Amino acid sequence: MEEQLVVLRASAQRLTATPVEELPRIAHFLASSVSSCKIALQASSNKSSENTLPVHKLKTRLSSLLHDKTVSGRFTAAVVIKAYVETASPHGPEWESWLRTLIGCLNKPDPWKVKKVFLSTIVRILLLCQHSPQLQREVSTPHLPAFITATLTIIRPSSRQSGSKTRTTTSPLLPSVFHCWSELLQYYGNTIRPFVSRIKPICLSVLSESGQASSLQDLAAQVLASLCRCSPKNAVQGEWDSAFRLLIKTAHDTLDLVFRGVREDRAPADLASSRPSIRHNYSQPPLTETHDPAGLLPWKGIRDGTQRVINLFRWMEKMVHCSSQPATVPIGELVDLLTRVFSVIIPDVKKYLPRLNAEVGKEEREELWSSLPELHVAGLRFSTSLTLVFGQVLFSTFSTLSNQVLDLFLAEKWHANIRLQSYVFWTTLIQTSPFACTQVDRQTFNNLCKSCCLDLGGLISQQDQNQQANDNALRTTAATAGSKSSQTSSLSLDSNQRRQRSRSALSQAAEELLATLLEQTPATVFSAQARTELDRTAILLNDQRALYASVLNPPATRPASPSKH
């Protein structure tokens, strides 16, 4: 306790004595110091406590800096206030004052990186308030509308005249604001409800543009999925259900245009079969002239159409994860959509030749072939999410979905991202239902296992090279004098760290699948060659988890040949 009081006094003194323009350099240190004084800060709520004075001095200085005319003062105050509210006991009046001032700071002409700190501190205060009904009444509810209004103002795109053209630049604060909205929508849906009509078009415009960063589109999809929480309590489930089915319909409508160059062989679900047939204009690329049923902007060309379906998958994935109430998920329609996406694959003379639409030109078909892997990756990612969320509920669809994924893998395993997402899907599926792999074609499944081992072969050779380089370094340093002997262990450690960093996402997914196959898959599924390859790879990798699993789950015994007497 005494030590923490000393730290608090020192922090308050440094905040006061240090010139304001130099405070940003020590802001992180001051925040860490305040965070380490949890006992003293929480005890200060007792007015008879002896540490009231240093805490009062600290809070007074923070309030003064927050009203400072310089950016340095406001920035430092926001950083330390965030640490303070996360550590000290809640106190309505001072939190309300800080929150009101921070929201006002968003309207000042400060650099956008400083405003990101303001946003982070504001959201932290609002989220901490939701644990206390009193703080919600006194702090969050009165000021949340002003905060949403301020965020809508600061993310307006800026326009710049370049010759005869006007260029519009997206606000660099847009990702941070999206993140703030998605966090707050979990707890303050009713308060944010009046702003839905202004928030939704912004998110839809981001999700409609194929040139936007995928991370930004993920955030936009997260906000759109969370907007269902703004509905009245008795209408949330109905709105979620109708929105989800609308996304499925929009995806099918888009695929009707994107896949028009292929004669699809499929038995559509009721939702798909009820759609009216489209009269295509083959003299121009596939396009839409109006907003689609989901509210997204028109698109033109195979590339944009494919990206539209990918973004619809992204949106549906966020909706599946964000539903906070029981909801009716149309599993059959989702599997039908995924089956349709996985059924159209790149032609191969030896394996697969689709029925082509002669009215569609060669250029459009080739553009479709080049876009398919990215679309299939999105479908695999969505399939993994469904398996994670619903688990055994999907048991009746495991056979259909898993065989589709295996056929897709066999056709497009040359694409690294297809292999990556296939490994992730199968790892998730086997961990959910180990016997799911007994419902698939054994030969194709064993080909998947062998491909997993091949992808880990590069990691094995890389480990061998690192080990050889490490051994050479050890021999070199061992020959030096005693003072340099300490470098031996550091070289070995650095080598191991480099090896960990150099592992690609594909290698990590393959390594996880290797261990999962040996741990949970019935031994009778593997052919003798595939099981030998799995065990060999585990030994060469020195993967302890896979090695233990191999011992505990031995290969299936083959029937012995009759003995001769």
Coordinates of C-alpha atoms in Angstrom, one line a residue:
M1 CA 0.0 0.0 0.0
E2 CA 2.7 2.5 1.0
E3 CA 4.7 1.6 -2.1
Q4 CA 1.6 2.3 -4.3
L5 CA 1.1 5.7 -2.6
V6 CA 4.7 6.6 -3.4
V7 CA 4.1 5.7 -7.1
L8 CA 0.9 7.8 -7.2
R9 CA 2.6 10.8 -5.7
A10 CA 5.4 10.5 -8.1
S11 CA 3.1 10.1 -11.1
A12 CA 1.0 13.2 -10.0
Q13 CA 4.3 15.2 -9.5
R14 CA 5.6 14.2 -12.9
L15 CA 2.3 15.2 -14.6
T16 CA 2.6 18.6 -12.9
A17 CA 6.3 19.3 -13.2
T18 CA 7.0 18.0 -16.7
P19 CA 6.5 20.5 -19.5
V20 CA 3.3 19.7 -21.4
E21 CA 5.0 19.3 -24.8
E22 CA 7.2 16.5 -23.3
L23 CA 4.4 14.6 -21.6
P24 CA 3.5 12.3 -24.6
R25 CA 7.0 10.7 -24.4
I26 CA 6.2 9.5 -20.8
A27 CA 2.5 9.0 -21.2
H28 CA 2.9 5.2 -21.5
F29 CA 5.1 5.1 -18.4
L30 CA 2.6 7.1 -16.4
A31 CA -0.3 4.9 -17.5
S32 CA 1.6 1.8 -16.5
S33 CA 2.4 3.4 -13.1
V34 CA -1.3 4.2 -12.5
S35 CA -2.3 0.7 -13.5
S36 CA 0.0 -0.8 -10.9
C37 CA -1.7 1.1 -8.0
K38 CA -5.0 -0.7 -8.0
I39 CA -5.2 -1.2 -4.2
A40 CA -4.4 2.5 -3.4
L41 CA -6.8 3.8 -6.1
Q42 CA -9.7 1.6 -5.0
A43 CA -9.1 2.5 -1.3
S44 CA -9.3 6.2 -2.2
S45 CA -13.1 5.9 -2.5
N46 CA -13.1 5.9 1.3
K47 CA -12.9 9.6 2.2
S48 CA -11.1 8.8 5.5
S49 CA -8.3 7.1 3.7
E50 CA -4.9 8.6 3.9
N51 CA -4.3 8.3 0.1
T52 CA -7.1 10.6 -0.8
L53 CA -4.8 13.6 -1.3
P54 CA -2.4 12.1 -4.0
V55 CA -5.4 10.6 -5.9
H56 CA -7.2 13.9 -5.8
K57 CA -4.1 15.7 -7.1
L58 CA -3.8 13.2 -9.9
K59 CA -7.4 13.5 -11.0
T60 CA -7.3 17.3 -10.8
R61 CA -4.2 17.4 -13.0
L62 CA -5.8 15.0 -15.5
S63 CA -8.9 17.1 -15.8
S64 CA -6.7 20.2 -16.3
L65 CA -4.7 18.5 -19.1
L66 CA -7.9 17.3 -20.8
H67 CA -8.9 21.0 -21.1
D68 CA -5.4 22.0 -22.2
K69 CA -5.0 24.0 -25.4
T70 CA -2.3 21.8 -26.7
V71 CA -2.6 18.4 -28.4
S72 CA 0.1 17.0 -26.2
G73 CA -1.8 17.7 -23.0
R74 CA -5.1 16.3 -24.3
F75 CA -3.3 13.2 -25.6
T76 CA -1.5 12.5 -22.4
A77 CA -4.7 13.0 -20.3
A78 CA -6.6 10.5 -22.5
V79 CA -3.9 7.9 -22.2
V80 CA -3.7 8.1 -18.4
I81 CA -7.4 8.5 -17.9
K82 CA -8.0 5.2 -19.7
A83 CA -5.5 3.5 -17.3
Y84 CA -7.2 5.2 -14.3
V85 CA -10.8 4.1 -15.1
E86 CA -9.7 0.6 -15.7
T87 CA -8.0 0.4 -12.3
A88 CA -9.9 2.6 -9.9
S89 CA -13.4 2.2 -8.5
P90 CA -16.2 3.7 -10.6
H91 CA -17.1 7.3 -9.7
G92 CA -19.9 8.9 -11.6
P93 CA -19.2 12.7 -11.4
E94 CA -15.6 12.6 -12.6
W95 CA -16.3 9.9 -15.2
E96 CA -19.2 12.0 -16.6
S97 CA -16.9 15.1 -16.7
W98 CA -14.1 13.3 -18.5
L99 CA -16.5 11.6 -20.9
R100 CA -18.2 14.9 -21.9
T101 CA -14.8 16.6 -22.4
L102 CA -13.4 13.7 -24.5
I103 CA -16.4 13.7 -26.8
G104 CA -15.8 17.5 -27.2
C105 CA -12.2 16.8 -28.1
L106 CA -13.3 14.7 -31.1
N107 CA -14.6 17.9 -32.7
K108 CA -11.2 19.7 -32.4
P109 CA -8.7 19.7 -35.3
D110 CA -6.3 17.2 -33.7
P111 CA -4.4 14.6 -35.7
W112 CA -6.4 11.5 -36.4
K113 CA -4.0 9.3 -34.5
V114 CA -4.7 11.3 -31.4
K115 CA -8.4 11.0 -32.0
K116 CA -8.0 7.2 -32.1
V117 CA -6.8 7.5 -28.5
F118 CA -9.8 9.6 -27.6
L119 CA -12.1 7.0 -29.1
S120 CA -10.4 4.2 -27.2
T121 CA -10.8 6.0 -23.9
I122 CA -14.4 7.0 -24.5
V123 CA -15.4 3.4 -25.4
R124 CA -13.6 2.0 -22.4
I125 CA -15.6 4.3 -20.1
L126 CA -18.9 3.5 -21.8
L127 CA -18.2 -0.2 -21.6
L128 CA -17.3 0.0 -17.9
C129 CA -20.5 1.9 -17.2
Q130 CA -22.7 -0.9 -18.4
H131 CA -21.9 -3.0 -15.3
S132 CA -23.7 -0.4 -13.1
P133 CA -27.3 0.8 -13.6
Q134 CA -26.4 4.1 -11.8
L135 CA -23.5 4.8 -14.1
Q136 CA -25.7 4.0 -17.1
R137 CA -28.2 6.6 -16.0
E138 CA -25.7 9.2 -15.0
V139 CA -22.9 8.7 -17.5
S140 CA -23.5 6.6 -20.6
T141 CA -27.1 7.1 -21.5
P142 CA -27.0 11.0 -21.5
H143 CA -23.7 11.2 -23.5
L144 CA -23.9 8.2 -25.9
P145 CA -26.0 10.0 -28.5
A146 CA -23.5 12.9 -28.6
F147 CA -20.7 10.4 -29.1
I148 CA -22.4 8.6 -32.0
T149 CA -23.1 12.0 -33.6
A150 CA -19.5 13.0 -33.2
T151 CA -18.3 9.8 -34.7
L152 CA -20.6 10.2 -37.7
T153 CA -19.0 13.7 -38.2
I154 CA -15.3 12.7 -38.0
I155 CA -15.6 9.8 -40.5
R156 CA -17.0 12.0 -43.3
P157 CA -14.8 11.4 -46.4
S158 CA -12.6 14.3 -47.5
S159 CA -12.7 15.7 -51.0
R160 CA -9.6 17.0 -52.9
Q161 CA -9.5 18.7 -56.3
S162 CA -6.9 17.2 -58.6
G163 CA -7.1 19.0 -61.9
S164 CA -10.5 18.6 -63.3
K165 CA -11.3 15.6 -61.1
T166 CA -12.5 15.5 -57.5
R167 CA -11.0 12.7 -55.5
T168 CA -12.7 11.4 -52.3
T169 CA -10.5 10.0 -49.5
T170 CA -11.9 7.6 -46.9
S171 CA -11.4 8.8 -43.3
P172 CA -8.5 7.0 -41.6
L173 CA -10.7 6.9 -38.5
L174 CA -13.3 4.7 -40.2
P175 CA -11.9 1.4 -38.9
S176 CA -11.7 2.7 -35.3
V177 CA -15.2 4.1 -35.5
F178 CA -16.5 0.8 -36.8
H179 CA -14.8 -1.0 -34.0
C180 CA -16.4 1.4 -31.5
W181 CA -19.8 0.9 -32.9
S182 CA -19.6 -2.9 -32.9
E183 CA -18.4 -2.9 -29.2
L184 CA -21.2 -0.5 -28.1
L185 CA -24.0 -2.2 -30.0
Q186 CA -23.6 -5.3 -27.8
Y187 CA -24.8 -3.3 -24.8
Y188 CA -26.5 -0.1 -25.9
G189 CA -28.7 -1.2 -28.8
N190 CA -31.7 0.7 -27.6
T191 CA -29.8 3.9 -27.2
I192 CA -28.2 3.7 -30.6
R193 CA -31.5 2.8 -32.4
P194 CA -32.3 6.3 -33.6
F195 CA -28.9 6.3 -35.5
V196 CA -29.4 3.1 -37.4
S197 CA -30.7 4.9 -40.5
R198 CA -27.4 6.8 -40.6
I199 CA -25.0 4.0 -39.6
K200 CA -26.3 1.3 -42.0
P201 CA -25.7 3.2 -45.3
I202 CA -22.1 3.8 -44.4
C203 CA -21.5 0.1 -43.7
L204 CA -23.3 -0.9 -46.8
S205 CA -21.2 1.4 -49.0
V206 CA -18.0 -0.1 -47.6
L207 CA -19.2 -3.6 -48.1
S208 CA -20.3 -2.8 -51.7
E209 CA -16.9 -1.5 -52.8
S210 CA -14.7 -4.4 -54.0
G211 CA -11.5 -2.3 -53.6
Q212 CA -11.9 -1.8 -49.8
A213 CA -9.5 -3.6 -47.5
S214 CA -10.8 -6.9 -46.2
S215 CA -10.2 -5.9 -42.6
L216 CA -12.4 -2.8 -43.1
Q217 CA -15.1 -4.9 -44.7
D218 CA -15.0 -7.4 -41.8
L219 CA -15.6 -4.5 -39.4
A220 CA -18.5 -3.2 -41.6
A221 CA -20.1 -6.6 -41.7
Q222 CA -19.7 -6.9 -37.9
V223 CA -21.6 -3.6 -37.4
L224 CA -24.3 -4.6 -39.9
A225 CA -24.8 -7.9 -38.1
S226 CA -24.9 -6.1 -34.7
L227 CA -27.6 -3.6 -35.9
C228 CA -30.2 -6.3 -35.3
R229 CA -29.7 -5.7 -31.5
C230 CA -31.2 -2.2 -32.0
S231 CA -34.6 -3.8 -32.7
P232 CA -37.3 -3.9 -30.0
K233 CA -36.7 -6.9 -27.7
N234 CA -39.7 -8.9 -29.0
A235 CA -38.7 -8.2 -32.7
V236 CA -35.0 -9.1 -32.6
Q237 CA -35.5 -12.8 -33.5
G238 CA -37.9 -12.0 -36.4
E239 CA -35.7 -9.3 -37.9
W240 CA -32.6 -11.5 -37.6
D241 CA -34.3 -14.4 -39.4
S242 CA -35.7 -12.2 -42.2
A243 CA -32.3 -10.5 -42.7
F244 CA -30.5 -13.8 -42.8
R245 CA -32.8 -15.3 -45.4
L246 CA -32.6 -12.1 -47.4
L247 CA -28.8 -12.5 -47.6
I248 CA -29.1 -16.0 -48.8
K249 CA -31.5 -14.9 -51.5
T250 CA -29.2 -12.0 -52.5
A251 CA -26.3 -14.5 -52.8
H252 CA -28.3 -16.8 -55.1
D253 CA -29.4 -13.8 -57.2
T254 CA -25.8 -12.8 -57.6
L255 CA -24.6 -16.3 -58.5
D256 CA -27.3 -16.5 -61.2
L257 CA -25.4 -13.7 -63.0
V258 CA -21.8 -14.8 -62.0
F259 CA -22.4 -18.4 -63.0
R260 CA -24.3 -17.7 -66.2
G261 CA -21.4 -19.1 -68.3
V262 CA -21.9 -22.6 -66.8
R263 CA -24.9 -25.0 -67.0
E264 CA -25.3 -25.8 -63.4
D265 CA -26.2 -29.4 -62.3
R266 CA -28.0 -28.9 -59.0
A267 CA -31.2 -29.6 -57.2
P268 CA -32.1 -26.3 -55.7
A269 CA -33.8 -25.9 -52.3
D270 CA -37.2 -24.4 -52.1
L271 CA -35.8 -20.9 -51.7
A272 CA -33.8 -21.1 -54.8
S273 CA -36.4 -22.8 -57.0
S274 CA -39.0 -20.1 -56.1
R275 CA -36.9 -17.4 -57.8
P276 CA -38.0 -16.3 -61.2
S277 CA -35.7 -17.0 -64.1
I278 CA -33.5 -14.2 -65.3
R279 CA -33.2 -13.1 -68.9
H280 CA -29.6 -12.4 -69.5
N281 CA -28.1 -9.8 -71.9
Y282 CA -25.0 -11.6 -73.1
S283 CA -23.9 -8.6 -75.1
Q284 CA -22.6 -6.9 -71.9
P285 CA -20.9 -8.2 -68.8
P286 CA -23.1 -9.4 -65.8
L287 CA -24.3 -6.5 -63.8
T288 CA -27.0 -5.1 -61.6
E289 CA -28.6 -1.7 -62.2
T290 CA -30.2 -1.1 -58.8
H291 CA -29.5 -1.9 -55.2
D292 CA -29.8 -5.6 -54.4
P293 CA -32.3 -6.9 -51.8
A294 CA -29.7 -6.6 -49.0
G295 CA -29.3 -2.9 -49.8
L296 CA -25.8 -3.2 -51.4
L297 CA -24.9 -0.9 -54.3
P298 CA -25.0 -2.1 -57.9
W299 CA -22.0 -4.0 -59.3
K300 CA -20.6 -4.8 -62.8
G301 CA -18.4 -7.6 -64.0
I302 CA -17.5 -11.1 -62.9
R303 CA -14.8 -9.8 -60.5
D304 CA -17.2 -7.5 -58.6
G305 CA -19.9 -10.1 -58.6
T306 CA -17.6 -12.7 -57.0
Q307 CA -16.5 -10.1 -54.5
R308 CA -20.2 -9.4 -53.7
V309 CA -20.8 -13.1 -52.9
I310 CA -17.7 -13.1 -50.7
N311 CA -18.9 -10.1 -48.8
L312 CA -22.3 -11.7 -48.3
F313 CA -20.6 -14.8 -46.8
R314 CA -18.7 -12.4 -44.6
W315 CA -21.9 -10.7 -43.5
M316 CA -23.6 -14.0 -42.8
E317 CA -20.6 -15.3 -40.8
K318 CA -20.8 -12.2 -38.5
M319 CA -24.5 -12.7 -38.1
V320 CA -24.1 -16.3 -37.0
H321 CA -21.5 -15.3 -34.4
C322 CA -23.3 -12.2 -33.0
S323 CA -26.8 -13.6 -32.4
S324 CA -27.5 -13.1 -28.7
Q325 CA -30.9 -14.7 -28.7
P326 CA -32.3 -18.0 -29.9
A327 CA -32.7 -17.8 -33.7
T328 CA -34.0 -20.0 -36.5
V329 CA -31.0 -20.6 -38.8
P330 CA -32.0 -22.1 -42.3
I331 CA -29.3 -24.7 -42.3
G332 CA -30.7 -26.5 -45.3
E333 CA -30.6 -23.3 -47.4
L334 CA -27.1 -22.5 -46.3
V335 CA -25.9 -26.0 -47.3
D336 CA -27.6 -25.6 -50.6
L337 CA -25.9 -22.3 -51.2
L338 CA -22.5 -23.7 -50.2
T339 CA -23.1 -26.8 -52.5
R340 CA -23.9 -24.5 -55.4
V341 CA -20.6 -22.5 -54.8
F342 CA -18.5 -25.7 -54.4
S343 CA -20.1 -27.4 -57.5
V344 CA -18.6 -25.0 -60.0
I345 CA -14.9 -25.6 -60.1
I346 CA -12.1 -24.8 -62.6
P347 CA -12.2 -27.2 -65.6
D348 CA -9.7 -30.0 -65.9
V349 CA -9.5 -32.2 -69.0
K350 CA -8.6 -35.2 -66.9
K351 CA -10.9 -34.7 -64.0
Y352 CA -13.8 -32.3 -64.6
L353 CA -15.4 -30.7 -67.7
P354 CA -18.4 -28.5 -66.9
R355 CA -21.3 -27.9 -69.3
L356 CA -20.6 -24.5 -70.7
N357 CA -23.1 -21.9 -71.9
A358 CA -22.2 -21.3 -75.6
E359 CA -23.7 -17.8 -75.5
V360 CA -21.1 -16.6 -73.0
G361 CA -17.8 -15.5 -74.4
K362 CA -14.4 -17.1 -73.6
E363 CA -13.1 -13.9 -71.8
E364 CA -16.0 -13.9 -69.3
R365 CA -15.5 -17.7 -68.6
E366 CA -11.8 -17.3 -68.1
E367 CA -12.5 -14.4 -65.7
L368 CA -14.8 -16.7 -63.8
W369 CA -12.2 -19.4 -63.6
S370 CA -9.7 -16.9 -62.2
S371 CA -12.1 -15.7 -59.5
L372 CA -13.3 -19.1 -58.4
P373 CA -10.5 -19.9 -55.9
E374 CA -11.2 -16.7 -53.9
L375 CA -14.9 -17.5 -53.8
H376 CA -14.2 -21.1 -52.7
V377 CA -11.9 -19.9 -50.0
A378 CA -14.7 -17.7 -48.6
G379 CA -17.1 -20.6 -48.8
L380 CA -14.7 -22.9 -46.9
R381 CA -14.2 -20.2 -44.2
F382 CA -18.0 -19.9 -43.8
S383 CA -18.4 -23.6 -43.6
T384 CA -15.8 -23.7 -40.8
S385 CA -17.7 -21.0 -38.9
L386 CA -20.9 -22.9 -39.2
T387 CA -19.2 -26.0 -37.8
L388 CA -17.7 -24.1 -35.0
V389 CA -21.0 -22.4 -34.0
F390 CA -23.5 -25.3 -34.5
G391 CA -21.4 -28.4 -33.9
Q392 CA -23.4 -31.6 -33.8
V393 CA -26.5 -29.8 -34.9
L394 CA -25.0 -30.0 -38.4
F395 CA -24.5 -33.8 -38.1
S396 CA -27.1 -34.6 -40.8
T397 CA -25.3 -32.3 -43.3
F398 CA -21.8 -33.5 -42.5
S399 CA -21.8 -36.1 -45.3
T400 CA -22.9 -33.6 -48.0
L401 CA -20.7 -30.8 -46.9
S402 CA -17.5 -32.8 -46.2
N403 CA -17.7 -34.7 -49.6
Q404 CA -18.2 -31.3 -51.4
V405 CA -15.1 -30.0 -49.6
L406 CA -13.1 -33.0 -50.5
D407 CA -14.1 -32.8 -54.2
L408 CA -13.2 -29.1 -54.2
F409 CA -9.8 -29.9 -52.5
L410 CA -9.0 -32.6 -55.1
A411 CA -9.7 -30.1 -58.0
E412 CA -8.0 -27.0 -56.6
K413 CA -5.4 -28.2 -54.2
W414 CA -2.8 -26.4 -56.3
H415 CA -4.0 -23.2 -54.7
A416 CA -2.4 -22.6 -51.3
N417 CA -5.4 -20.8 -49.7
I418 CA -7.7 -23.7 -50.7
R419 CA -5.4 -26.1 -48.9
L420 CA -5.1 -23.8 -45.9
Q421 CA -8.9 -23.4 -45.5
S422 CA -9.5 -27.1 -46.2
Y423 CA -7.1 -28.1 -43.4
V424 CA -8.8 -25.6 -41.0
F425 CA -12.2 -27.0 -42.0
W426 CA -11.3 -30.6 -41.5
T427 CA -9.5 -29.8 -38.2
T428 CA -12.7 -28.2 -36.9
L429 CA -15.0 -30.9 -38.3
I430 CA -13.0 -33.8 -36.8
Q431 CA -12.8 -32.0 -33.4
T432 CA -16.6 -31.6 -33.6
S433 CA -17.4 -35.1 -34.8
P434 CA -14.5 -37.5 -35.2
F435 CA -16.7 -40.0 -37.1
A436 CA -17.6 -37.5 -39.8
C437 CA -14.6 -38.7 -41.9
T438 CA -16.2 -42.2 -42.0
Q439 CA -18.9 -40.8 -44.3
V440 CA -16.6 -39.6 -47.1
D441 CA -14.7 -41.2 -49.9
R442 CA -11.7 -42.9 -48.2
Q443 CA -9.3 -42.5 -51.1
T444 CA -9.9 -38.8 -51.4
F445 CA -9.6 -38.4 -47.6
N446 CA -6.3 -40.2 -47.7
N447 CA -5.1 -37.9 -50.5
L448 CA -5.9 -35.0 -48.1
C449 CA -3.8 -36.6 -45.4
K450 CA -0.9 -37.0 -47.8
S451 CA -1.2 -33.4 -49.0
C452 CA -1.0 -32.3 -45.4
C453 CA 2.2 -34.2 -45.0
L454 CA 3.6 -32.7 -48.2
D455 CA 3.0 -29.2 -46.9
L456 CA 4.8 -30.0 -43.7
G457 CA 7.7 -31.4 -45.7
G458 CA 8.8 -27.8 -46.4
L459 CA 8.7 -27.1 -42.7
I460 CA 10.8 -30.2 -42.0
S461 CA 13.5 -29.1 -44.5
Q462 CA 13.5 -25.6 -43.1
Q463 CA 13.9 -27.0 -39.6
D464 CA 16.9 -29.1 -40.8
Q465 CA 18.5 -26.0 -42.3
N466 CA 17.9 -24.0 -39.1
Q467 CA 19.3 -26.8 -37.0
Q468 CA 22.4 -27.1 -39.2
A469 CA 23.0 -23.3 -39.1
N470 CA 22.5 -23.4 -35.3
D471 CA 25.0 -26.3 -34.9
N472 CA 27.6 -24.4 -37.0
A473 CA 27.0 -21.3 -34.8
L474 CA 27.4 -23.4 -31.7
R475 CA 30.6 -25.0 -32.8
T476 CA 32.0 -21.5 -33.7
T477 CA 31.1 -19.9 -30.4
A478 CA 32.2 -23.0 -28.4
A479 CA 35.7 -22.4 -29.7
T480 CA 35.9 -18.9 -28.4
A481 CA 37.0 -17.7 -24.9
G482 CA 34.9 -18.0 -21.8
S483 CA 33.2 -14.6 -22.0
K484 CA 31.6 -15.5 -25.2
S485 CA 30.2 -18.8 -24.0
S486 CA 27.0 -17.1 -23.0
Q487 CA 26.3 -16.3 -26.6
T488 CA 25.7 -20.0 -27.3
S489 CA 22.4 -20.2 -25.5
S490 CA 21.2 -16.9 -27.0
L491 CA 22.1 -18.1 -30.5
S492 CA 20.1 -21.3 -30.0
L493 CA 17.2 -19.3 -28.6
D494 CA 17.2 -16.9 -31.5
S495 CA 17.2 -19.8 -33.9
N496 CA 14.1 -21.3 -32.3
Q497 CA 12.4 -17.9 -32.3
R498 CA 13.2 -17.4 -36.0
R499 CA 11.8 -20.9 -36.7
Q500 CA 8.5 -20.1 -34.9
R501 CA 8.2 -16.8 -36.8
S502 CA 8.9 -18.3 -40.1
R503 CA 6.1 -20.9 -39.9
S504 CA 3.4 -19.8 -42.4
A505 CA -0.3 -20.0 -41.8
L506 CA -0.4 -23.0 -44.1
S507 CA 2.2 -24.9 -42.1
Q508 CA 0.4 -24.1 -38.9
A509 CA -2.9 -25.3 -40.3
A510 CA -1.3 -28.5 -41.6
E511 CA 0.5 -29.2 -38.3
E512 CA -2.8 -28.7 -36.4
L513 CA -4.6 -31.1 -38.8
L514 CA -1.8 -33.7 -38.5
A515 CA -2.2 -33.8 -34.7
T516 CA -6.0 -33.9 -34.9
L517 CA -6.0 -36.7 -37.4
L518 CA -3.8 -38.9 -35.2
E519 CA -5.7 -37.9 -32.0
Q520 CA -9.3 -38.2 -33.0
T521 CA -9.8 -39.9 -36.4
P522 CA -10.7 -43.6 -36.2
A523 CA -7.6 -45.6 -37.3
T524 CA -9.6 -47.7 -39.8
V525 CA -10.1 -44.6 -42.0
F526 CA -6.5 -44.4 -43.0
S527 CA -4.8 -46.5 -45.6
A528 CA -1.6 -48.2 -44.6
Q529 CA 0.4 -45.8 -46.8
A530 CA -1.4 -42.7 -45.4
R531 CA -0.9 -43.7 -41.8
T532 CA 2.8 -44.4 -42.4
E533 CA 3.2 -41.0 -43.9
L534 CA 1.4 -39.3 -41.0
D535 CA 3.6 -41.1 -38.4
R536 CA 6.8 -40.4 -40.4
T537 CA 5.9 -36.7 -40.6
A538 CA 5.2 -36.5 -36.9
I539 CA 8.6 -38.1 -36.1
L540 CA 10.5 -35.8 -38.5
L541 CA 8.7 -32.7 -37.1
N542 CA 9.3 -33.9 -33.5
D543 CA 5.7 -32.8 -32.9
Q544 CA 5.1 -34.1 -29.3
R545 CA 1.3 -33.9 -29.5
A546 CA 1.2 -35.8 -32.8
L547 CA 3.7 -38.4 -31.5
Y548 CA 1.7 -39.0 -28.3
A549 CA -1.5 -39.3 -30.3
S550 CA 0.2 -41.8 -32.7
V551 CA 1.1 -44.0 -29.7
L552 CA -2.3 -43.8 -28.1
N553 CA -4.2 -44.3 -31.3
P554 CA -2.2 -47.1 -33.1
P555 CA -2.7 -48.1 -36.7
A556 CA -5.6 -50.5 -37.4
T557 CA -4.5 -54.1 -37.4
R558 CA -4.9 -55.8 -40.8
P559 CA -6.2 -59.3 -41.0
A560 CA -3.3 -61.8 -41.0
S561 CA -2.9 -64.1 -43.9
P562 CA -3.7 -67.8 -43.1
S563 CA -0.7 -69.7 -41.9
K564 CA 0.6 -72.7 -43.8
H565 CA 1.0 -75.9 -42.0

